[in-house]
Coordinates of C-alpha atoms and ligand atoms in Angstrom, one line a residue:
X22 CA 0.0 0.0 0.0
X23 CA 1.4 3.6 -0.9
X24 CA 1.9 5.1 2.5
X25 CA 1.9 8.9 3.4
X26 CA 5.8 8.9 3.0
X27 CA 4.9 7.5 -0.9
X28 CA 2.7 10.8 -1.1
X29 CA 5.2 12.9 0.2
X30 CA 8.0 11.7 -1.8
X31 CA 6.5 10.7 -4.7
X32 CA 3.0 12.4 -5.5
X33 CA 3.9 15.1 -7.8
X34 CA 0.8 18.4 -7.4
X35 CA 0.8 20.2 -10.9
X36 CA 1.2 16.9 -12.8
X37 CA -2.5 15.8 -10.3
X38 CA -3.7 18.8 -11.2
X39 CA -3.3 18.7 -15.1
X40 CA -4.3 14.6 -15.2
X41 CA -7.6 15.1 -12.4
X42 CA -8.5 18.9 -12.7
X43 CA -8.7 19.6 -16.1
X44 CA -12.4 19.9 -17.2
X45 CA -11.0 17.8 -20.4
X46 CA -8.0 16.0 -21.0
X47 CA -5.5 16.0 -23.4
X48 CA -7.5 13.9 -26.5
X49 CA -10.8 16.4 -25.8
X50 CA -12.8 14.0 -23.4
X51 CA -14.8 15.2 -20.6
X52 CA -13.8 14.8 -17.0
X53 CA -16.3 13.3 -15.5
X54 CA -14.9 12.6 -12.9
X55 CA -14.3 16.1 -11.9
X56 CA -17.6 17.2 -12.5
X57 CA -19.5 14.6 -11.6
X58 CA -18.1 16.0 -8.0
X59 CA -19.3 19.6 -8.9
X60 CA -22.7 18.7 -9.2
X61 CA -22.4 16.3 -5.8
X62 CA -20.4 18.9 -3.9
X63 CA -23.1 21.6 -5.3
X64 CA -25.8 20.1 -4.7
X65 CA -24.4 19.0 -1.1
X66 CA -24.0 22.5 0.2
X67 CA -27.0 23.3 -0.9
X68 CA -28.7 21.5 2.1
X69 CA -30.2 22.6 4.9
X70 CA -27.9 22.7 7.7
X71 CA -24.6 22.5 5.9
X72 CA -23.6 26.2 6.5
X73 CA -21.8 28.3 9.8
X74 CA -18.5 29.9 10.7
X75 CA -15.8 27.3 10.0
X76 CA -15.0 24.7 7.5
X77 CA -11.6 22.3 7.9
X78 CA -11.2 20.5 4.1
X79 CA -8.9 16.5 5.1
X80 CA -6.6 15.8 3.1
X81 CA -6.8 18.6 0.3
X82 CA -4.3 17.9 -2.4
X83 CA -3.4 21.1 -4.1
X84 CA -6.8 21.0 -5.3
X85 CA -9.6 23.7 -4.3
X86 CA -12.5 22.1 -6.6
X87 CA -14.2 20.8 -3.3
X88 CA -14.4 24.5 -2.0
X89 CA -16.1 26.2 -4.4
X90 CA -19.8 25.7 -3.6
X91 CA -19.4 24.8 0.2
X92 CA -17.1 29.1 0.3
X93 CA -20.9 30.4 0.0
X94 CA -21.9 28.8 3.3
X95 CA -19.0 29.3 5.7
X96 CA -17.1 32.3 7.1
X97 CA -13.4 31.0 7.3
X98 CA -11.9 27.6 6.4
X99 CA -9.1 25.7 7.3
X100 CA -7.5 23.4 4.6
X101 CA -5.4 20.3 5.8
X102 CA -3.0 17.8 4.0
X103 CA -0.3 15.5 4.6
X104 CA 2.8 16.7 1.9
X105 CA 4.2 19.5 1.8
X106 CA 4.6 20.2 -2.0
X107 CA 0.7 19.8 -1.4
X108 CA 0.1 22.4 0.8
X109 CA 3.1 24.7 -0.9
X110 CA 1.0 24.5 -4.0
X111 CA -2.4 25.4 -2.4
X112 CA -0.8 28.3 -1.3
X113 CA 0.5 29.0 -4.5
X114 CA -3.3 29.7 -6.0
X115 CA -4.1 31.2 -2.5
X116 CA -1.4 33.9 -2.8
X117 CA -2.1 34.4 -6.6
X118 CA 1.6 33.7 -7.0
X119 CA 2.9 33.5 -11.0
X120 CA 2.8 28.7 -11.9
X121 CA -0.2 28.9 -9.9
X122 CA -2.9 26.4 -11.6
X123 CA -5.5 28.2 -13.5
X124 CA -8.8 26.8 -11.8
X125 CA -10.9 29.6 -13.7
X126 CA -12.7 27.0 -16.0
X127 CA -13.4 24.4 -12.6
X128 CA -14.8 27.6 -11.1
X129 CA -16.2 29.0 -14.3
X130 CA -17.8 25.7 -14.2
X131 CA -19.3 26.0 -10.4
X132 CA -20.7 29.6 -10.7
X133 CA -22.7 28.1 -14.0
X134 CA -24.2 25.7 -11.4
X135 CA -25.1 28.4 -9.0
X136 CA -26.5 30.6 -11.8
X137 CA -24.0 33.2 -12.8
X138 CA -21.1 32.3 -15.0
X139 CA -19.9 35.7 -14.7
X140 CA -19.1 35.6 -11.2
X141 CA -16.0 33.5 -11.2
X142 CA -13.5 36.0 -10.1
X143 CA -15.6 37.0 -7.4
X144 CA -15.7 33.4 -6.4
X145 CA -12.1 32.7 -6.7
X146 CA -11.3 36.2 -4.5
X147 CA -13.6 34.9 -1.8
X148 CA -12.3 31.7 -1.9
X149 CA -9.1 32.9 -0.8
X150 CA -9.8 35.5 1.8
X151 CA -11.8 32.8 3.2
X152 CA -8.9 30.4 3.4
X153 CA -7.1 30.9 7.0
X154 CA -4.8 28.4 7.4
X155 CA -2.9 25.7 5.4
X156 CA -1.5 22.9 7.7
X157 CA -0.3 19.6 7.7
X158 CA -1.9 16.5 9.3
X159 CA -2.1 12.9 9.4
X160 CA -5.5 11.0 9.7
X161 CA -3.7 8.2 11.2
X162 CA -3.0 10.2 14.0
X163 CA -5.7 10.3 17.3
X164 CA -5.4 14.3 17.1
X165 CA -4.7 14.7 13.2
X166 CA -3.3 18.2 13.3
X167 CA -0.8 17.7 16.6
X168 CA 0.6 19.4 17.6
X169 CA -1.6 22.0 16.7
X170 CA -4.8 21.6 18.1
X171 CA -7.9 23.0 16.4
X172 CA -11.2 24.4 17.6
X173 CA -13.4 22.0 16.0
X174 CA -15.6 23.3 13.3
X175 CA -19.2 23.1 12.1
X176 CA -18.0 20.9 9.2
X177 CA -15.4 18.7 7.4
X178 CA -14.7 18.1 3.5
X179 CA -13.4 15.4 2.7
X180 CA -12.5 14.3 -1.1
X181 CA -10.5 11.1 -2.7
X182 CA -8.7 11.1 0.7
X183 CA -9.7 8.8 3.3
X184 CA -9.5 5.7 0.6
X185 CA -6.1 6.9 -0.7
X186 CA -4.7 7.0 2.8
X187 CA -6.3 4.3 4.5
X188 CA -4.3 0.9 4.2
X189 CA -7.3 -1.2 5.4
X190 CA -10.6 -1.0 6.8
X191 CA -9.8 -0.8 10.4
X192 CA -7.0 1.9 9.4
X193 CA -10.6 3.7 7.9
X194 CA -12.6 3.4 11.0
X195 CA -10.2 4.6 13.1
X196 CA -9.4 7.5 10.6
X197 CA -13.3 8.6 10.6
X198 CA -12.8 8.7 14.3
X199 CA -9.6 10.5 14.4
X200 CA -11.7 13.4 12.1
X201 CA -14.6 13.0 13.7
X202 CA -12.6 15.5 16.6
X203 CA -12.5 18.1 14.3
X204 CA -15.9 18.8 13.7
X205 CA -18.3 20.2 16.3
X206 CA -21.4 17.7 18.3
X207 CA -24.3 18.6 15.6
X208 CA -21.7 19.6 13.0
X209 CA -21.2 18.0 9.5
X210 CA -19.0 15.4 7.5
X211 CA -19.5 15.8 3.6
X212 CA -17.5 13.3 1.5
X213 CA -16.4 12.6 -1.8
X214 CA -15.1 8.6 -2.4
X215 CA -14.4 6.2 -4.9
X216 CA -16.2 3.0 -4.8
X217 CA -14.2 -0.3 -5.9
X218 CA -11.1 1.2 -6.8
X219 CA -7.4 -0.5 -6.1
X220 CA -5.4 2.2 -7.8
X221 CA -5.1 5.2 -9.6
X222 CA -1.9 6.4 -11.5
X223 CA -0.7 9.6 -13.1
X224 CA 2.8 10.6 -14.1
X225 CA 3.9 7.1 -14.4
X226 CA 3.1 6.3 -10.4
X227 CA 0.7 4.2 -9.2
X228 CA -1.0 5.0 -5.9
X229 CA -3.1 2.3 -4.0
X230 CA -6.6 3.1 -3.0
X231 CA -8.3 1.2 -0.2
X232 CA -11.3 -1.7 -2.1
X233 CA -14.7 0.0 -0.4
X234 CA -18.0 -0.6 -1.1
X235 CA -20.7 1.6 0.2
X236 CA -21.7 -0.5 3.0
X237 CA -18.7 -0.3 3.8
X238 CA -18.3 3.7 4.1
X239 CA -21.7 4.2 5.9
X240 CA -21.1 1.9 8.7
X241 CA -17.5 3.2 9.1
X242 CA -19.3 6.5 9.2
X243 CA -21.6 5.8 11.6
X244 CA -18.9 3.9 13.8
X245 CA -17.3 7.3 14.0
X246 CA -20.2 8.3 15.9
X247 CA -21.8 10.0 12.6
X248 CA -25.8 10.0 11.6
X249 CA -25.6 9.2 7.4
X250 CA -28.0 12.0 6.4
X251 CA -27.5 11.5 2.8
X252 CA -25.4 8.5 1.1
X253 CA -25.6 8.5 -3.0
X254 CA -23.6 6.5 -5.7
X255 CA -23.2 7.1 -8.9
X256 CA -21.6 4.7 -11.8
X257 CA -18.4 5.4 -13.0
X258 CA -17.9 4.4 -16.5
X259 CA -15.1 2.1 -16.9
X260 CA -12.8 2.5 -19.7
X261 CA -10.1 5.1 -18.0
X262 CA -6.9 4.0 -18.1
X263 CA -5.7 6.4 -14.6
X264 CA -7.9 4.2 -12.8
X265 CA -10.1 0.7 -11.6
X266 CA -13.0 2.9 -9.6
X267 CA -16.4 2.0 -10.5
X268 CA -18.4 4.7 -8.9
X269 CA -18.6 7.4 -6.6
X270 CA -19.9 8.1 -3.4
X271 CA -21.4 11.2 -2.1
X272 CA -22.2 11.0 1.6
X273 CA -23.2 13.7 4.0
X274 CA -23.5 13.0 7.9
X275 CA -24.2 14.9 11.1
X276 CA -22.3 13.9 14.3
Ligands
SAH24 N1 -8.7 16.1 -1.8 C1 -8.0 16.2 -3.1 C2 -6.7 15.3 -3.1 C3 -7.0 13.8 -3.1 S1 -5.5 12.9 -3.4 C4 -8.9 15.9 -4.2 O1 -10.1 15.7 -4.0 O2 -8.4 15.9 -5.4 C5 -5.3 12.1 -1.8 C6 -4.7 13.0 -0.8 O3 -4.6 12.4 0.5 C7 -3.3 13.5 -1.1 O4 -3.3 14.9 -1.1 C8 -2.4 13.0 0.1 O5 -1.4 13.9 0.4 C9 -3.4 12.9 1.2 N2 -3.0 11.9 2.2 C10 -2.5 10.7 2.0 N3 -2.3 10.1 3.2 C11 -2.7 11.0 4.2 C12 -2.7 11.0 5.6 N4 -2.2 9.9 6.3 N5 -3.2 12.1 6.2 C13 -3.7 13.1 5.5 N6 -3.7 13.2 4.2 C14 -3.2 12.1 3.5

């Protein structure tokens, strides 16, 4: 299984963000992938409930695609991940800084969703005011962000993580309880995982990716002292060479 020193040494940002955030790929096709989680994430933070004052994203990437609908309904967030190159190049985009990834057409994308294609720099300058911190953590680890220790916050993200860092089920559970601690009693978990997957590869690496089926997920959810308020999969059509996954899974839970 590729551990977290795999992803530190070896998972390269800007070559993940121009395979897995492209809205097309190099030969013109889509990337459904990508916004197949739009819509979810959308449609997610649209709910009742899933708004307040802070937001903590596990296990970002360098990616900010997960942020974009869920910036309208909270004040200040707090974006986590275990490399540093990771982190470096969220900060990148956050500071507006020149080899920063152009996210206008992901974001472009979003504000069509929420009505308004026009707004997308307004998005992307409220996106970063709202982004407080960058830090690193481990959801291995009983308090993830030690030593810091976090208030915890009305709700967690939590995209093509937990199954890219978890070697086994139990390693899962115990993750989902390890997060759990950053969100508030009454607070939110929205997720974003693949379903049947055993790898995915860019750049010439593979990466393993914990087998799950959505059975799975829920009752490692609700183990973690969550209520699943909302657990959705959608087919993944096979026929992609970066990867095995066969669907997605959009989950939403209170604890
Ligand atoms: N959320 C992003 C990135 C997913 S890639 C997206 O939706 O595209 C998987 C991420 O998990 C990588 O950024 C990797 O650094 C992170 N990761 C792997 N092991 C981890 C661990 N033990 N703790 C926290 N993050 C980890």
């Amino acid at each position: 299984f590729t551990d977290a020193e795999f992803y530190q040494r070896s998972f390269d940002p800007q070559e993940y963000l121009r395979e897995f955030c492209s809205l097309s790929n190099a030969r013109g096709q889509p990337n459904t992938l990508l916004t197949q989680s739009l819509r979810s994430l959308f449609n997610m933070f649209a709910l009742d409930g899933l708004s307040g004052h802070t937001l903590i994203d596990v296990g970002c990437g360098p990616t900010i695609y997960q942020l974009l609908s869920a910036c309208e309904r909270f004040q200040e967030i707090i974006s986590l991940d275990y490399t540093d190159r990771n982190r470096r190049e969220l900060e990148k985009w956050l500071r507006n800084e020149p080899g920063a990834f152009d996210w206008s057409p992901v974001v472009q994308y979003v504000c069509e969703l929420e009505g308004d294609r026009e707004k997308w720099a307004e998005k992307e300058e409220k996106l970063r005011k709202k982004v407080k911190r960058v830090l690193k953590c481990d959801v291995t680890k009983a308090n993830p962000t030690a030593p810091v220790s976090l208030p915890p916050a009305d709700c967690i993200v939590s995209t093509l993580c937990l199954e890219a860092a978890c070697k086994d089920l139990a390693t899962l559970r115990s993750a989902l309880r390890n997060i759990s601690t950053l969100v508030k009693p009454g607070g939110h978990l929205v997720m974003v995982t693949v379903l049947q997957e055993t790898f995915y590869a860019f750049n010439k690496q593979v990466f393993s990716c914990l087998y799950l089926e959505r059975s799975m997920v829920e009752e490692a959810v609700e183990g973690a002292g969550f209520d699943v308020k909302l657990s959705e999969v959608q087919p993944y059509v096979p026929g992609d060479a970066r990867t095995d996954c066969r669907a997605v899974m959009n989950l939403v839970a209170r604890r």
